[in-house]
Short mmCIF file of C-alpha atoms in Angstrom, two decimals:
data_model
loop_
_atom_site.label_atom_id
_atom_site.label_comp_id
_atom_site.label_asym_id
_atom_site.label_seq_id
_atom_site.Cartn_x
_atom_site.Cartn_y
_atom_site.Cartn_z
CA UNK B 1 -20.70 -15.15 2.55
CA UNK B 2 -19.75 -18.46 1.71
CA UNK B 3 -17.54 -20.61 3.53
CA UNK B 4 -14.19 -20.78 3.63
CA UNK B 5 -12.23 -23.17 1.88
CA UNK B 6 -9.88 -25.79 3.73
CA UNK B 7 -7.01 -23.66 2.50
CA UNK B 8 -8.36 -20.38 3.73
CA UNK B 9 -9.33 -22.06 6.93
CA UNK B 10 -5.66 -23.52 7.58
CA UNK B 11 -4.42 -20.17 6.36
CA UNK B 12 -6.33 -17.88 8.60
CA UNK B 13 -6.04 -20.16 11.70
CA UNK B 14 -2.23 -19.81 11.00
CA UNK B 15 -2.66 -16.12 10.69
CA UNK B 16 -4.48 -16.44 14.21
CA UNK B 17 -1.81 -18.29 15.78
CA UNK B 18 0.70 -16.16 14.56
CA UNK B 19 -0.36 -12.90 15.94
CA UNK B 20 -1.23 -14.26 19.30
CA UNK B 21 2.11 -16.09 19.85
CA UNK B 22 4.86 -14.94 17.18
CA UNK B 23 3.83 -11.59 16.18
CA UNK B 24 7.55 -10.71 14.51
CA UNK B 25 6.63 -13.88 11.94
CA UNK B 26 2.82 -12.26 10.75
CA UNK B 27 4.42 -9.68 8.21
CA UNK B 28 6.86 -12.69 6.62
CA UNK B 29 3.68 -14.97 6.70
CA UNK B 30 1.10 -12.09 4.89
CA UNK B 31 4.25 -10.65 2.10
CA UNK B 32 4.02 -14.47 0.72
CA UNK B 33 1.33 -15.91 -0.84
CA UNK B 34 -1.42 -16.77 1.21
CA UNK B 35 -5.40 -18.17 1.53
CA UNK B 36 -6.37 -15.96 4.56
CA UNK B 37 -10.28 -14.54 4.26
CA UNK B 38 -9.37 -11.08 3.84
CA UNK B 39 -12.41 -9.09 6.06
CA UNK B 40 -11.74 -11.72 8.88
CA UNK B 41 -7.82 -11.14 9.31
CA UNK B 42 -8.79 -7.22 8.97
CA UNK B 43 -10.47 -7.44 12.00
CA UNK B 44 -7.64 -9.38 13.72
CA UNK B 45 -4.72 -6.94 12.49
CA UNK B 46 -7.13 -3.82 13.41
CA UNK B 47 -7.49 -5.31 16.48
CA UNK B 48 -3.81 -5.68 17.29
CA UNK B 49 -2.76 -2.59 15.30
CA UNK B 50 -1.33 -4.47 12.86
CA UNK B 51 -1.48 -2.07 10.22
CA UNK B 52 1.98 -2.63 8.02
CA UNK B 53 1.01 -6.35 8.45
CA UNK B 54 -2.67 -5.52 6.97
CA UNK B 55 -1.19 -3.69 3.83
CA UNK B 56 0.90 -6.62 3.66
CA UNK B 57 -2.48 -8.84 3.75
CA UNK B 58 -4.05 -6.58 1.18
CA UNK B 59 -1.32 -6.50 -0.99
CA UNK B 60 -1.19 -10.32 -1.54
CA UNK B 61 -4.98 -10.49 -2.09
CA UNK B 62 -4.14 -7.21 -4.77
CA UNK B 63 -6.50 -5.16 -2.92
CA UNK B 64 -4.20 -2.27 -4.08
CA UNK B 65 -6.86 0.88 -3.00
CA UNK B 66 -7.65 -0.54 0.04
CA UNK B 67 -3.63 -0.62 0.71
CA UNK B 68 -3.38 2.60 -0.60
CA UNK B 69 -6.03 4.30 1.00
CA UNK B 70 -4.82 2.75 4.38
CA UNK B 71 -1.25 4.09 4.10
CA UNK B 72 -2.19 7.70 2.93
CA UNK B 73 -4.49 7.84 6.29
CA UNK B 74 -1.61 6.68 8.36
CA UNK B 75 0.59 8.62 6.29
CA UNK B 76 -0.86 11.90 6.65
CA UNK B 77 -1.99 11.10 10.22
CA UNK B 78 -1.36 13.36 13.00
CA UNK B 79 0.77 10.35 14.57
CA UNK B 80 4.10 10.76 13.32
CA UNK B 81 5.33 7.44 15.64
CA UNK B 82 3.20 5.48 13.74
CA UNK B 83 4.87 2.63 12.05
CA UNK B 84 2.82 4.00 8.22
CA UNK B 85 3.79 8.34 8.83
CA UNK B 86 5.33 9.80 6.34
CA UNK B 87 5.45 9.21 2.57
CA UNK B 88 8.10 6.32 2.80
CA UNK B 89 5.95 3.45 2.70
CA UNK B 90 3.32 4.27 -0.19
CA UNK B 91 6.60 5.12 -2.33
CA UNK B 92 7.61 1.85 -1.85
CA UNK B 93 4.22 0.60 -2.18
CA UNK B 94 3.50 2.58 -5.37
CA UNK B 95 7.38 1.52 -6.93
CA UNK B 96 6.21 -2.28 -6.55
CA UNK B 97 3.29 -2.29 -8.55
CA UNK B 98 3.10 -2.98 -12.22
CA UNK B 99 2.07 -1.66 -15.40
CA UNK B 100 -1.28 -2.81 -15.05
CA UNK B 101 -1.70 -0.24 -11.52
CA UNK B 102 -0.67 2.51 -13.27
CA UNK B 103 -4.40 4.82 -12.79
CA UNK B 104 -3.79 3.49 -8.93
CA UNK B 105 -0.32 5.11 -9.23
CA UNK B 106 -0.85 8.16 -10.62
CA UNK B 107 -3.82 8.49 -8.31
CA UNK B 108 -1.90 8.11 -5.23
CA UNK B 109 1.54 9.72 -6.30
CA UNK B 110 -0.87 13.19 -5.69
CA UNK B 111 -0.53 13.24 -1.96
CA UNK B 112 3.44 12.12 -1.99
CA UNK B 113 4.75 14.68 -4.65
CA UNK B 114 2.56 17.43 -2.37
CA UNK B 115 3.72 16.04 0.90
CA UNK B 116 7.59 15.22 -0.55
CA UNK B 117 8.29 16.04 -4.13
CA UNK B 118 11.51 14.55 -4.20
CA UNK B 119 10.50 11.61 -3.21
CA UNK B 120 7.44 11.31 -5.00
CA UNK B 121 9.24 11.41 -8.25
CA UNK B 122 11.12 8.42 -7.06
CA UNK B 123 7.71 6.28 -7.70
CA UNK B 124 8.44 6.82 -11.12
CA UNK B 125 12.17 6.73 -11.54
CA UNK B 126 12.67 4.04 -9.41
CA UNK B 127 9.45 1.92 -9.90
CA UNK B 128 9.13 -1.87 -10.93
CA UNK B 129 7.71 -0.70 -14.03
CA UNK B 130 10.73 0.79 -15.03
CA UNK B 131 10.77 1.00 -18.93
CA UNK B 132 7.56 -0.08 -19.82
CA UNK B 133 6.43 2.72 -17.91
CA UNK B 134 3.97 4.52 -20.09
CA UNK B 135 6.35 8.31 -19.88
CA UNK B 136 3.75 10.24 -21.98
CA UNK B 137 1.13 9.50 -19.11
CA UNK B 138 3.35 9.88 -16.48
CA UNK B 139 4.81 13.18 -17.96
CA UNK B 140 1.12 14.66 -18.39
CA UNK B 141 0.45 13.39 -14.61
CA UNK B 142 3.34 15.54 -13.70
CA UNK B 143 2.57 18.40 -15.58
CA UNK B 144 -0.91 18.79 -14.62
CA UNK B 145 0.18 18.22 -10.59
CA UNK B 146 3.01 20.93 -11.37
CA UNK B 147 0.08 23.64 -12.81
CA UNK B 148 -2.18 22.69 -9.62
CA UNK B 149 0.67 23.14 -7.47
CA UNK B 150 1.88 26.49 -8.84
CA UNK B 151 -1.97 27.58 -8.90
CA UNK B 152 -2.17 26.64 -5.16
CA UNK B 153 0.85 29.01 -4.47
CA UNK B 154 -0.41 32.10 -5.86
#
């Protein structure tokens, strides 16, 4: 591991200061763009149960999977209090990512349109893509989720 730079030091020390003394200022401080060593402020948000602030974190560093796979575990989690329940916050995770993200997408639209179909189709009609999303791909990702979930049934 090599060290951090000045910038990521300043950053993460912020990040440290921040959760310790104005918590309501960390999610504001990780949604812009920011230096923070990314395994080092996981700990810290773990450790304060920081988790919408950690997406946050991973989504500026465009660790997309690790976001992902951290709101489908909350999202499917037995804890319905919890801040990341329900299929709310990877729609709105899923609708903000571009063209590029589009195999992430598709990959974790599968739990949404099972858990909430309505909504899950909303990652595609309401996404930041909008028209330069690929509809031949996202039409055959529907189609084959609609034969698997008619399969399932009977």
């Amino acid at each position: 591991d090599q060290p951090p730079t000045l910038l990521e030091a300043i950053d993460t020390a912020l990040l440290k200061a921040l959760v310790r003394a104005e918590p309501e200022n960390v999610l504001s401080f990780l949604q812009a763009s920011n230096a923070c060593r990314v395994q080092e402020s996981e700990r810290l948000l773990r450790d304060y149960d920081m988790f919408h602030e950690l997406v946050a974190l991973f989504h500026s560093h465009q660790e997309h999977r690790r976001a992902l796979e951290l709101l489908a575990e909350h999202g499917q989690g037995p804890q319905e209090e919890h801040p990341l329940h329900g299929v709310f916050p990877t729609v709105e995770y899923l609708q903000s990512l571009e063209e590029q993200h589009l195999p992430i997408v598709l990959e974790f639209s599968r739990w949404v349109l099972r858990a909430d179909p309505e909504l899950g189709l909303e990652i595609f009609t309401k996404s930041r893509m909008g028209r330069q999303m690929p509809i031949d791909s996202v039409l055959s990702h529907l189609r084959v989720f609609d034969e698997e979930a008619t399969h399932d049934k009977s």
